[in-house]
C-alpha atoms as a printed R data frame, in Angstrom:
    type eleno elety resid chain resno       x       y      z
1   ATOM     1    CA   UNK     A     1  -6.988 -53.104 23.579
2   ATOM     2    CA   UNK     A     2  -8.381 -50.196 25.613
3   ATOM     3    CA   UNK     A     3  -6.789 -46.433 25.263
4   ATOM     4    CA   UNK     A     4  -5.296 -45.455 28.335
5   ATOM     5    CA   UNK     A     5  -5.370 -42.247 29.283
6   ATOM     6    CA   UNK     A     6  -3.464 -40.185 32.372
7   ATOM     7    CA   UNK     A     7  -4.577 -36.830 33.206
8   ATOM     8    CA   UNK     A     8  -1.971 -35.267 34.847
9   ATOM     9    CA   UNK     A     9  -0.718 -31.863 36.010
10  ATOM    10    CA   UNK     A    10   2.042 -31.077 38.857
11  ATOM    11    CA   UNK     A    11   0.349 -28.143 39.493
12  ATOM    12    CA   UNK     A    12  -2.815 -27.985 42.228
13  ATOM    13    CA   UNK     A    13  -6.284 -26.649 41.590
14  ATOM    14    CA   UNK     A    14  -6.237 -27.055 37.614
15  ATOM    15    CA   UNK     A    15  -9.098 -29.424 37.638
16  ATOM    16    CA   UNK     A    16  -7.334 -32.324 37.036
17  ATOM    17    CA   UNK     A    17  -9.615 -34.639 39.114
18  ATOM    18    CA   UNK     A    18 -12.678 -33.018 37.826
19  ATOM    19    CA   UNK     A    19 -11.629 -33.660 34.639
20  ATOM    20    CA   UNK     A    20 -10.455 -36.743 35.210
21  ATOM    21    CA   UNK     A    21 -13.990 -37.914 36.831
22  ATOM    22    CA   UNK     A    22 -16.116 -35.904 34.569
23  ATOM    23    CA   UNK     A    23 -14.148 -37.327 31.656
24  ATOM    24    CA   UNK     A    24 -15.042 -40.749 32.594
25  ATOM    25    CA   UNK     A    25 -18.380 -40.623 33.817
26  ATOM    26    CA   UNK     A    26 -18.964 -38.761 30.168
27  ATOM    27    CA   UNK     A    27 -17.357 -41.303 28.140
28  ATOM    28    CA   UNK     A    28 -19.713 -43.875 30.471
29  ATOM    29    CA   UNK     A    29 -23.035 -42.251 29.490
30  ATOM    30    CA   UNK     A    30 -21.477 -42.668 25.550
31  ATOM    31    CA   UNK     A    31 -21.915 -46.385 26.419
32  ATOM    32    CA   UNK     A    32 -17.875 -46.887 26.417
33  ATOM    33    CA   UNK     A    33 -16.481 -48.909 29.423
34  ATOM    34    CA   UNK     A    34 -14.253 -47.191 31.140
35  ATOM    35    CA   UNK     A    35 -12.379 -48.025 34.443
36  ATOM    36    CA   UNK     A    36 -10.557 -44.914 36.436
37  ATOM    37    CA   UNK     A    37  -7.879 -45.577 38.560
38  ATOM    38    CA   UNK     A    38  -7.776 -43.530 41.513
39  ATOM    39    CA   UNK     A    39  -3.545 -42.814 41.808
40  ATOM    40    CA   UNK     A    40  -3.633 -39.945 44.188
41  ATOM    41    CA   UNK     A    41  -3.739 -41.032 48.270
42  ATOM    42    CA   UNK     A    42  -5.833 -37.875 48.639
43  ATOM    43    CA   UNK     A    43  -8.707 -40.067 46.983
44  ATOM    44    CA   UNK     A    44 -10.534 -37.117 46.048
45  ATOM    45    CA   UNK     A    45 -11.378 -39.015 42.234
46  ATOM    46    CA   UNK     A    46 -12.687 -41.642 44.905
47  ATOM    47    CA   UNK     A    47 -15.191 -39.555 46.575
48  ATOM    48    CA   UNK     A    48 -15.977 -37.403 43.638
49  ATOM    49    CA   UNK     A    49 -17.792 -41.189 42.798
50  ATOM    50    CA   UNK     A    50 -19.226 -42.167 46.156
51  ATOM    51    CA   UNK     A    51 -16.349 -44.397 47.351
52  ATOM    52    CA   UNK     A    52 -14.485 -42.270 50.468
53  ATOM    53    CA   UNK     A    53 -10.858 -43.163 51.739
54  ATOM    54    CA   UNK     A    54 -11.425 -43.700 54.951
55  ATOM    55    CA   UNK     A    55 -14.056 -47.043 54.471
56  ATOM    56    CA   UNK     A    56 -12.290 -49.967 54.671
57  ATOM    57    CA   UNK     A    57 -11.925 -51.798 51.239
58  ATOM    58    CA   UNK     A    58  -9.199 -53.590 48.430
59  ATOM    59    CA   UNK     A    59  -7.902 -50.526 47.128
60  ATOM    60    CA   UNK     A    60  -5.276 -49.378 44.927
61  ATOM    61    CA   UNK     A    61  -2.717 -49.726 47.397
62  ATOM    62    CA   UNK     A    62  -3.918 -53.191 48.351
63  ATOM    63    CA   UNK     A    63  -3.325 -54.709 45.169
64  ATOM    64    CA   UNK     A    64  -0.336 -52.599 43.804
65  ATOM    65    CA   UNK     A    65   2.428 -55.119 44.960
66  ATOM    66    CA   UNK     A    66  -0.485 -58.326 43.934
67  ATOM    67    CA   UNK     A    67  -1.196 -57.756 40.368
68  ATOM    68    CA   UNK     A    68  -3.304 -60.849 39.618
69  ATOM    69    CA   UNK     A    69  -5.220 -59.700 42.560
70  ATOM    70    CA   UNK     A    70  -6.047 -56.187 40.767
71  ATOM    71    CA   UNK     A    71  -9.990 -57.636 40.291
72  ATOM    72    CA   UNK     A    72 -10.958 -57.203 43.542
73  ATOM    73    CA   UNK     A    73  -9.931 -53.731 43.913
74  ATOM    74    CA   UNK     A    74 -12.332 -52.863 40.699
75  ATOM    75    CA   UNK     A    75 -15.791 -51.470 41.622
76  ATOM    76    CA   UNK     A    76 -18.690 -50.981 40.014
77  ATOM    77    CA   UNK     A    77 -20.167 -47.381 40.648
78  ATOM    78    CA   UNK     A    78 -23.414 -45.971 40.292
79  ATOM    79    CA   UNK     A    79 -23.294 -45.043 36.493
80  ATOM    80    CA   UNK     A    80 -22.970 -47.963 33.962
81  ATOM    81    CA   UNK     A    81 -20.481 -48.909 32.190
82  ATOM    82    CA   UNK     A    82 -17.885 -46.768 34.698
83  ATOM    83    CA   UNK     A    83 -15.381 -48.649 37.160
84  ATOM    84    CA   UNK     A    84 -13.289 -47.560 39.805
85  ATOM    85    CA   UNK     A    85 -10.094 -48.510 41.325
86  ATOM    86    CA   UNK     A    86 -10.174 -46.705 44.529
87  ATOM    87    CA   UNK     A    87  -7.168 -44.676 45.929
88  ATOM    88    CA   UNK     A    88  -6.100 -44.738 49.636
89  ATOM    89    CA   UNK     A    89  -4.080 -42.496 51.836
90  ATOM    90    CA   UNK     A    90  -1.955 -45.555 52.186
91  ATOM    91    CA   UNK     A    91  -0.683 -44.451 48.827
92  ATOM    92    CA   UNK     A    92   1.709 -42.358 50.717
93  ATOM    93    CA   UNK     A    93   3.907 -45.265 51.551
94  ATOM    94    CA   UNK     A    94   4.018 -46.562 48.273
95  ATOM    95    CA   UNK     A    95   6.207 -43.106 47.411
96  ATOM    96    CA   UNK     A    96   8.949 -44.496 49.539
97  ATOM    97    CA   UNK     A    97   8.122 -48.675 49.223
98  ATOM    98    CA   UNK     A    98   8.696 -48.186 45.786
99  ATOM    99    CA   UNK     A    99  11.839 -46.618 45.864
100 ATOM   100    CA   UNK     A   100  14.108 -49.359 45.825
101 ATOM   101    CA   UNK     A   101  12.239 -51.889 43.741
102 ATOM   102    CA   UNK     A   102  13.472 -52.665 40.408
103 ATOM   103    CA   UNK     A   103  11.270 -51.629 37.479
104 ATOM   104    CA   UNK     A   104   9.222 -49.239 40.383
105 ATOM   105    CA   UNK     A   105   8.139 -47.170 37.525
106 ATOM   106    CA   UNK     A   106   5.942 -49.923 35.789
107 ATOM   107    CA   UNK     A   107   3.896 -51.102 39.113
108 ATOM   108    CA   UNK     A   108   0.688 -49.519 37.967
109 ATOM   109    CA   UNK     A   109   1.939 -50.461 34.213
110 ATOM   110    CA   UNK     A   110   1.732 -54.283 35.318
111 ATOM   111    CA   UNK     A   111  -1.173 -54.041 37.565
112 ATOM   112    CA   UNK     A   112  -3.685 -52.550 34.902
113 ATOM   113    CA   UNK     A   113  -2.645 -55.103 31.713
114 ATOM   114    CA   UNK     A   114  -5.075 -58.286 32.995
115 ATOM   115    CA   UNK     A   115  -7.630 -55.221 32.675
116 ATOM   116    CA   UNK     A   116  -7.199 -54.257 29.093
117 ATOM   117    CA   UNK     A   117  -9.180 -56.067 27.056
118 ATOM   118    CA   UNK     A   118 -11.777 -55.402 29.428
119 ATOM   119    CA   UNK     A   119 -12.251 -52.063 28.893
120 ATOM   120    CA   UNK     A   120 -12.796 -49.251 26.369
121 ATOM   121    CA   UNK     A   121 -10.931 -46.535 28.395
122 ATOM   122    CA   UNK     A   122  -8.812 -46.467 31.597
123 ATOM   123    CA   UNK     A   123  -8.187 -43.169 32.697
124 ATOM   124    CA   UNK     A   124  -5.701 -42.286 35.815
125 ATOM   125    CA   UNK     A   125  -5.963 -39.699 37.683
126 ATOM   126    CA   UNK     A   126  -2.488 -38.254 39.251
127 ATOM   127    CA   UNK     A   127  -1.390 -36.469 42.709
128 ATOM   128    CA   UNK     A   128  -0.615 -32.821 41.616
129 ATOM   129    CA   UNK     A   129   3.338 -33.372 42.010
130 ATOM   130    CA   UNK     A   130   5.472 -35.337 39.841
131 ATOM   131    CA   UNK     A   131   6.634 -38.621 42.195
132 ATOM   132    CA   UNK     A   132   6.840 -41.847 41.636
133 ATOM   133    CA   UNK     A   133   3.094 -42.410 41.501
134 ATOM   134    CA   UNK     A   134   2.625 -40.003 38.431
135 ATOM   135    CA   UNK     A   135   5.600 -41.686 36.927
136 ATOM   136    CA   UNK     A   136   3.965 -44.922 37.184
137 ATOM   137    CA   UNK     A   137   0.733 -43.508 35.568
138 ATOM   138    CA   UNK     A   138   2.550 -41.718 32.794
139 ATOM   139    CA   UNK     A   139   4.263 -45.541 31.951
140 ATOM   140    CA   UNK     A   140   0.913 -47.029 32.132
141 ATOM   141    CA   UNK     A   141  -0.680 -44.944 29.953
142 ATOM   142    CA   UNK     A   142  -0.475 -44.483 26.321
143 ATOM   143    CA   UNK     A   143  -1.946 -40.886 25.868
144 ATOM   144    CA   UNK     A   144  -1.220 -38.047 28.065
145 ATOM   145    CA   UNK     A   145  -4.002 -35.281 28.520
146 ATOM   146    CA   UNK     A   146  -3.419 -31.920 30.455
147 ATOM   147    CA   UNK     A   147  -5.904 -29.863 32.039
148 ATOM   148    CA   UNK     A   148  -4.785 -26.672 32.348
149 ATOM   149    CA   UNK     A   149  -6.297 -23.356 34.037
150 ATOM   150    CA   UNK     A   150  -6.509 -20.080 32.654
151 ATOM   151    CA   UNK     A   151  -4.532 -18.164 34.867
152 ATOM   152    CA   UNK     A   152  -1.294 -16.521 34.703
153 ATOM   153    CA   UNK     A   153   1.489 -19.027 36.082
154 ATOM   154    CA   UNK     A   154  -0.359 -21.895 33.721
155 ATOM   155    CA   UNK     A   155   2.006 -22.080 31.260
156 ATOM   156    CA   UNK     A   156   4.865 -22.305 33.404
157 ATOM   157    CA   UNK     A   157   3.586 -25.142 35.034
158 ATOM   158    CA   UNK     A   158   2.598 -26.705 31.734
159 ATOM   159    CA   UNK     A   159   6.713 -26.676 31.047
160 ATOM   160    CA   UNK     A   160   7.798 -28.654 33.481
161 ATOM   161    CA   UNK     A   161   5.153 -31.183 33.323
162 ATOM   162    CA   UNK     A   162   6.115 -31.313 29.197
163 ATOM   163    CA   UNK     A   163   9.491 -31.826 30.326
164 ATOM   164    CA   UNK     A   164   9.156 -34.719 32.895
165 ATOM   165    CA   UNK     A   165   6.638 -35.957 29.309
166 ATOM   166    CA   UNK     A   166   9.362 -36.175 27.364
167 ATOM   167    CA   UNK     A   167  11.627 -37.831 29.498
168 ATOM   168    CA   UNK     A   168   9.668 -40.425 30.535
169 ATOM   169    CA   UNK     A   169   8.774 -40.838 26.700
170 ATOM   170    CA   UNK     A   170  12.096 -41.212 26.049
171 ATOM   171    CA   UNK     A   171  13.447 -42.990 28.745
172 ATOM   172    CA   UNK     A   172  10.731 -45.072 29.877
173 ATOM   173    CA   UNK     A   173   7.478 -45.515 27.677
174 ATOM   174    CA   UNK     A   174   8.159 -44.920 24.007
175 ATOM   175    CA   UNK     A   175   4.579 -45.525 23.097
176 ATOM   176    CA   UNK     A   176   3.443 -42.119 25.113
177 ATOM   177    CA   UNK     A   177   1.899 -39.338 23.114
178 ATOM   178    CA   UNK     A   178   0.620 -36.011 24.093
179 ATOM   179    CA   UNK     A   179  -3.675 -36.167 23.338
180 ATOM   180    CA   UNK     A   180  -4.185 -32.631 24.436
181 ATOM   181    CA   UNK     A   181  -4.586 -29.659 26.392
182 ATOM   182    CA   UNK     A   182  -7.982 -28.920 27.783
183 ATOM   183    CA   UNK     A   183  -8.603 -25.257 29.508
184 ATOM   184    CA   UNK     A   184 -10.411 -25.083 32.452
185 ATOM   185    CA   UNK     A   185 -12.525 -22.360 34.556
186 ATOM   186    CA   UNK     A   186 -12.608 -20.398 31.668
187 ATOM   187    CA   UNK     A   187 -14.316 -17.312 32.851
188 ATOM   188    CA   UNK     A   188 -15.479 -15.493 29.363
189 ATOM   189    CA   UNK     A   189 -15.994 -12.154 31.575
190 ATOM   190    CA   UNK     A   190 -11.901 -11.788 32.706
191 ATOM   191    CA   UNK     A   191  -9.597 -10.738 30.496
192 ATOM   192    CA   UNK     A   192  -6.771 -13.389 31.685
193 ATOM   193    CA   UNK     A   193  -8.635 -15.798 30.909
194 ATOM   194    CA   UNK     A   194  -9.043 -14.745 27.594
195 ATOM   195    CA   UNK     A   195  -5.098 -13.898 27.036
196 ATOM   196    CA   UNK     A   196  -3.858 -17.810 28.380
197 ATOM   197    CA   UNK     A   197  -6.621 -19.019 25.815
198 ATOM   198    CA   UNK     A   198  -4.872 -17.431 22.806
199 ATOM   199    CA   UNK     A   199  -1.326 -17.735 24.276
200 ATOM   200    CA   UNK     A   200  -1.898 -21.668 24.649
201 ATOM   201    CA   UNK     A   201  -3.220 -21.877 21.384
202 ATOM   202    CA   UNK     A   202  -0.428 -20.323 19.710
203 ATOM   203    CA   UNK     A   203   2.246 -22.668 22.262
204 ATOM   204    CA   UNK     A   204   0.119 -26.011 21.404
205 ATOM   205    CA   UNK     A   205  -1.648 -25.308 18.281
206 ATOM   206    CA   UNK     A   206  -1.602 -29.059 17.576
207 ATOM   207    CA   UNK     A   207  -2.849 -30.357 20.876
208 ATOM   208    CA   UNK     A   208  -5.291 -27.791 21.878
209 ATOM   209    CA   UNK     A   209  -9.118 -29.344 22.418
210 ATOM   210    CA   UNK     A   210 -11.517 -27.376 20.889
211 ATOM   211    CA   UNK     A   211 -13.766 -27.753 24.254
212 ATOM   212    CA   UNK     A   212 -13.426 -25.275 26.949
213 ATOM   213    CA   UNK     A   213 -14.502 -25.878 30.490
214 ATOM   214    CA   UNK     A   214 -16.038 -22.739 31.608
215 ATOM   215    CA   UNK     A   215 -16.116 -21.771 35.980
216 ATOM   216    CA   UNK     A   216 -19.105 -23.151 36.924
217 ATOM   217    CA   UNK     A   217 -20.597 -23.715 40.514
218 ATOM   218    CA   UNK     A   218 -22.175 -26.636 39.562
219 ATOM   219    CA   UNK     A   219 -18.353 -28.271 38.832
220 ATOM   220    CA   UNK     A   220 -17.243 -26.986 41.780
221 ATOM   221    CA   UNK     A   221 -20.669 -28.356 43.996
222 ATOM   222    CA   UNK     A   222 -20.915 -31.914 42.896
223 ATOM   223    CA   UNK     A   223 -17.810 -33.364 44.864
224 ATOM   224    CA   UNK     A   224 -19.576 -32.897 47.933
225 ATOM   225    CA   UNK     A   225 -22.306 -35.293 47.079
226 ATOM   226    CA   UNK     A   226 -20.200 -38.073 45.857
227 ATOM   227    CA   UNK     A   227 -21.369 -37.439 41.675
228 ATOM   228    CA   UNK     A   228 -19.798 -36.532 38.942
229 ATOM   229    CA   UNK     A   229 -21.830 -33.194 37.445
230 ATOM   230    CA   UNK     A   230 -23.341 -35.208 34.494
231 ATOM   231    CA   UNK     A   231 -25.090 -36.952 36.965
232 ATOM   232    CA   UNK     A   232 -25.683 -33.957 39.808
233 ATOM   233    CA   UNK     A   233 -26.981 -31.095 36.947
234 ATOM   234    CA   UNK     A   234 -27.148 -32.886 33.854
235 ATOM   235    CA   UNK     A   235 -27.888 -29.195 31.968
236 ATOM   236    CA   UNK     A   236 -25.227 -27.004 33.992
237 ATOM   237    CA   UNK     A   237 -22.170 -25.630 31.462
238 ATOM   238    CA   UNK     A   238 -19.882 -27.816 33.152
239 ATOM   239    CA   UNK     A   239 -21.660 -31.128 31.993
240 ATOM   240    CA   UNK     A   240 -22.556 -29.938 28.484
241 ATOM   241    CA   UNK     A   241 -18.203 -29.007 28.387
242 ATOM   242    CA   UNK     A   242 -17.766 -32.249 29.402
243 ATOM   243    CA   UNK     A   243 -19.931 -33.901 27.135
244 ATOM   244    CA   UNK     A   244 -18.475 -32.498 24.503
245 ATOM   245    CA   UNK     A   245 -15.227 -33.144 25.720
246 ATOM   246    CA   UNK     A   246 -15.719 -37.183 25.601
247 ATOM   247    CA   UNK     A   247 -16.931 -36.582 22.156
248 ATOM   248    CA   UNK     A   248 -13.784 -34.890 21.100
249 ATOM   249    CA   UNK     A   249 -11.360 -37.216 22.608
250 ATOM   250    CA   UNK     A   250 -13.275 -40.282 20.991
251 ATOM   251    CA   UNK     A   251 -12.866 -38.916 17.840
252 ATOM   252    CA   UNK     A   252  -9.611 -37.811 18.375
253 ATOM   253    CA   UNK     A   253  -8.503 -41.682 18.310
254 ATOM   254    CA   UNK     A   254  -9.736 -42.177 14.685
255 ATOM   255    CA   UNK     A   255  -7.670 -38.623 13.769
256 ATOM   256    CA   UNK     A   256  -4.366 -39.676 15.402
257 ATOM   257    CA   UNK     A   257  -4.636 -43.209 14.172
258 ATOM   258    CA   UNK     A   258  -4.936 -41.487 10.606
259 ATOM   259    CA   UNK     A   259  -1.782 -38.890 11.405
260 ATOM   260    CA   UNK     A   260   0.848 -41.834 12.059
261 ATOM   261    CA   UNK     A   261  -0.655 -43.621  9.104
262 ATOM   262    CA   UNK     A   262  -0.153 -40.563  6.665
């Protein structure tokens, strides 16, 4: 049974796809197979691993509505052991195709369960809003992880997202649980940054990674060559964070698995 992770945030430019991508390719180079399943039409978690939106291939979308089709749309990428399911702007029209269907929260759910014996981890990454197609990842998912930026309107975002958590948890996928909160472009030189760091550790002192990701240009550069950092600067500060990040959250599975056993 794989652990299936979403990494999700409502809120834009919180590095939720660059954690999401980094995250995997990370866990990857740890020798863990991992699929990541591109939910956002934007595609950027696509192109952030060579595959772009606009070339013509199963996608997502193409195999949302055809779950025993969902192999086709599964592609090997350039770092072993790492999958993709790509994303599509036709995503769009799933918003409003799904609308009406009954159960149109578990699509994703139902398309991903052939795939999980398959694989270690399957990560999702989300559209920064909270629509249908971040529903569908939070019900597909069993652990919910939360990049958040150290800047001043973080936590309020944070709230609402914890909110539409708890409600799905509730309402639509008991088995749910909060993994963490990971800050990101931490700048160790602004004061801000140093203020959301202690105010988010005294608001989740139970989810809180140890990691930080620090601002770093080398993050922000390998996009727009189609690699994930680990792979573009193997020795910046945002692939040693990263690193360490896998490390944490594959340890983290033998600590929660001891906390609902206690």
């Amino acid at each position: 049974m794989s652990r299936r992770i979403v990494v999700a945030n409502q809120k834009g430019g919180v590095g939720k796809t660059t954690t999401a991508v980094n995250l995997s390719a990370s866990l990857a180079v740890m020798e863990k197979r991992v699929l990541l399943v591109d939910c956002d039409p934007q595609g950027n978690a696509s192109s952030g691993l060579g595959f772009y939106p606009g070339d013509r291939r199963v996608n997502l979308y193409s195999v949302l509505f055809e779950p025993s089709q969902v192999r086709k749309a599964v592609y090997k990428t350039a770092i072993p052991y790492l999958s993709l399911v790509p994303a599509s702007q036709d995503l769009v029209g799933a918003e409003v195709e799904l609308v009406d269907k009954l159960g149109r929260e578990y699509y994703v759910r139902d398309l991903v369960m052939p795939l999980d014996q398959e694989f270690e981890y399957i990560i999702f990454d989300c559209p920064p809003s909270l629509g249908i197609l971040t529903v569908n990842a939070l019900c597909a998912a069993r652990e919910l992880l939360v990049p958040l930026q150290c800047e001043y309107y973080a936590l309020e975002g944070i709230a609402q997202l914890l909110m539409t958590y708890e409600l799905v948890r509730k309402r639509l996928n008991p088995d749910l649980d909060v993994l963490g909160v990971v800050l990101t472009m931490y700048d160790q030189r602004n004061r801000l940054s140093w203020q959301v760091k202690n105010e988010v550790r005294k608001a989740f002192p139970q989810h809180l990674f140890e990691v930080i990701v620090p601002r770093n240009v080398r993050l922000s550069e390998a996009p727009s060559f189609g690699k994930p950092v680990i792979t573009y600067d193997i020795k910046s500060a945002g692939s040693v964070a990263y690193l360490a990040l896998a490390q944490e959250v594959a340890r983290s599975k033998t600590a929660r698995a001891q906390a609902k056993a206690s």
